[in-house]
Amino acid sequence: MQRRELIDWLICPDPGPLLAAADRRRRELHGDAVELRAIVELSSHCRCDCLYCGLRRSRRGFRRFRLGPEQALATVREAARGAGTVVLQAGEDLRLDEARVSALCAGVRAAGDSALTLSLGERPRASWARWRAAGADRYLLKLETASPRLYARLRPGHALADRLGALETLRELGYQVGTGNLVGLPGQGAEELADDLLLLQRLDPEMIAIGPFLPHPSTPLAGAPAPRLLDLTLRCLALARLLLPRAHLPATTALGALLRGGRELGLAAGANVLMEDVTPLAFRRRYELYPGRALVEEPLALRRPRLDARLRELGRRLASGRGDALPRALHPPASGGPA
Ligand code: SF4
């Protein structure tokens, strides 16, 4: 698809054919199984100051946390018991250093066959190499926008080119790479979203997280969410599925925070992954990336059957394996639009 066609699909009155085509493509390649990823939030400290984020360094007046080594390990074990992939996530907190994260990687390896994704921000190549050697399979590092100008404004002191270089480094180290963008950022219209999708197509990542931008009230971007946010996010998901058929595509937790049932809409628009947070509840409340996060207390092992039952009502089911990437050689990025 060319840029003009992407823009047309983002603004046309009826997205029905687009969403249906993405759903068909998802079924052809990924089947009806939905991969489950269990997220453990390790720390809400961050050295960065992203304008859109509730964890930004300049935000004062809320209690941050960092899980202690024992608590982190116990949570990681719960995650590994309940899902095929464990995701260790945090702000860019340098006190989560090489040794500490390596120990957690070893903890996941010892807990079973789950795959391990890290999402700990930009770190030195040596740290990424050590964590890879300690058993990390995947790394998630989001772009949020393909516009260098918007990126520099939203992430003061950072440049999009450095982020792209970091993704390249991760791939060189053998990680399955995840990235993605936010929909509904100030200064972002259909043209910018089309550029985001084209950049994703060029990068051809193994996982793509596309979520709605939900402004946090304690950030400089506080205010109402953008108009048509749900609609635009679903269209972007569907276009990503068509451009990058092999990618794992989550129906993000932010989609569920935007609208009850939002994740189910994402699953019908090409998504094939659900994320469930297993961070102990007292800490999860303090990991405020955006407002309105779901706070389910139930252990993941008990949540699984309920999730599976809900998915079966939609003609889907929970997957049982690690949910690794489909081989790139068999499924290159696509050029066509909805058939
Ligand atoms: S988006 Fe990530 S890097 Fe930026 S402030 Fe939030 S946690 Fe830190």
PDB file of C-alpha atoms and ligand atoms in Angstrom, residues 45-50 52-57 90-92 121 144 155 163 287 289, ligand 1:
ATOM      1  CA  HIS A  45      11.422   5.191  38.307  1.00  0.00           C
ATOM      2  CA  CYS A  46      12.551   6.741  35.047  1.00  0.00           C
ATOM      3  CA  ARG A  47      15.377   9.046  34.012  1.00  0.00           C
ATOM      4  CA  CYS A  48      13.451  10.274  30.938  1.00  0.00           C
ATOM      5  CA  ASP A  49      10.922  13.040  30.722  1.00  0.00           C
ATOM      6  CA  CYS A  50       8.558  12.058  27.913  1.00  0.00           C
ATOM      7  CA  TYR A  52       3.055  11.925  27.269  1.00  0.00           C
ATOM      8  CA  CYS A  53       3.954   9.635  30.164  1.00  0.00           C
ATOM      9  CA  GLY A  54       2.752   9.472  33.758  1.00  0.00           C
ATOM     10  CA  LEU A  55       6.139   8.115  34.887  1.00  0.00           C
ATOM     11  CA  ARG A  56       8.128  11.064  33.509  1.00  0.00           C
ATOM     12  CA  ARG A  57      11.014  12.250  35.655  1.00  0.00           C
ATOM     13  CA  ALA A  90      10.055  -0.627  33.716  1.00  0.00           C
ATOM     14  CA  GLY A  91      10.925   2.990  33.133  1.00  0.00           C
ATOM     15  CA  GLU A  92      14.549   3.701  32.283  1.00  0.00           C
ATOM     16  CA  GLY A 121      14.254   1.402  27.695  1.00  0.00           C
ATOM     17  CA  GLU A 144       5.719   6.231  19.432  1.00  0.00           C
ATOM     18  CA  ARG A 155      10.956  13.028  24.231  1.00  0.00           C
ATOM     19  CA  ARG A 163      15.956   5.014  18.668  1.00  0.00           C
ATOM     20  CA  TYR A 287       2.650   2.365  37.595  1.00  0.00           C
ATOM     21  CA  LEU A 289       1.613   5.396  32.450  1.00  0.00           C
TER      22      LEU A 289
HETATM   23  S1  SF4 B   1       7.652   6.625  28.147  1.00  0.00           S
HETATM   24 FE1  SF4 B   1       9.164   5.251  29.060  1.00  0.00          FE
HETATM   25  S2  SF4 B   1      11.097   6.373  28.901  1.00  0.00           S
HETATM   26 FE2  SF4 B   1       9.460   7.892  28.639  1.00  0.00          FE
HETATM   27  S3  SF4 B   1       9.074   8.734  30.703  1.00  0.00           S
HETATM   28 FE3  SF4 B   1       7.657   7.013  30.384  1.00  0.00          FE
HETATM   29  S4  SF4 B   1       8.651   5.230  31.246  1.00  0.00           S
HETATM   30 FE4  SF4 B   1      10.221   6.822  30.938  1.00  0.00          FE
END
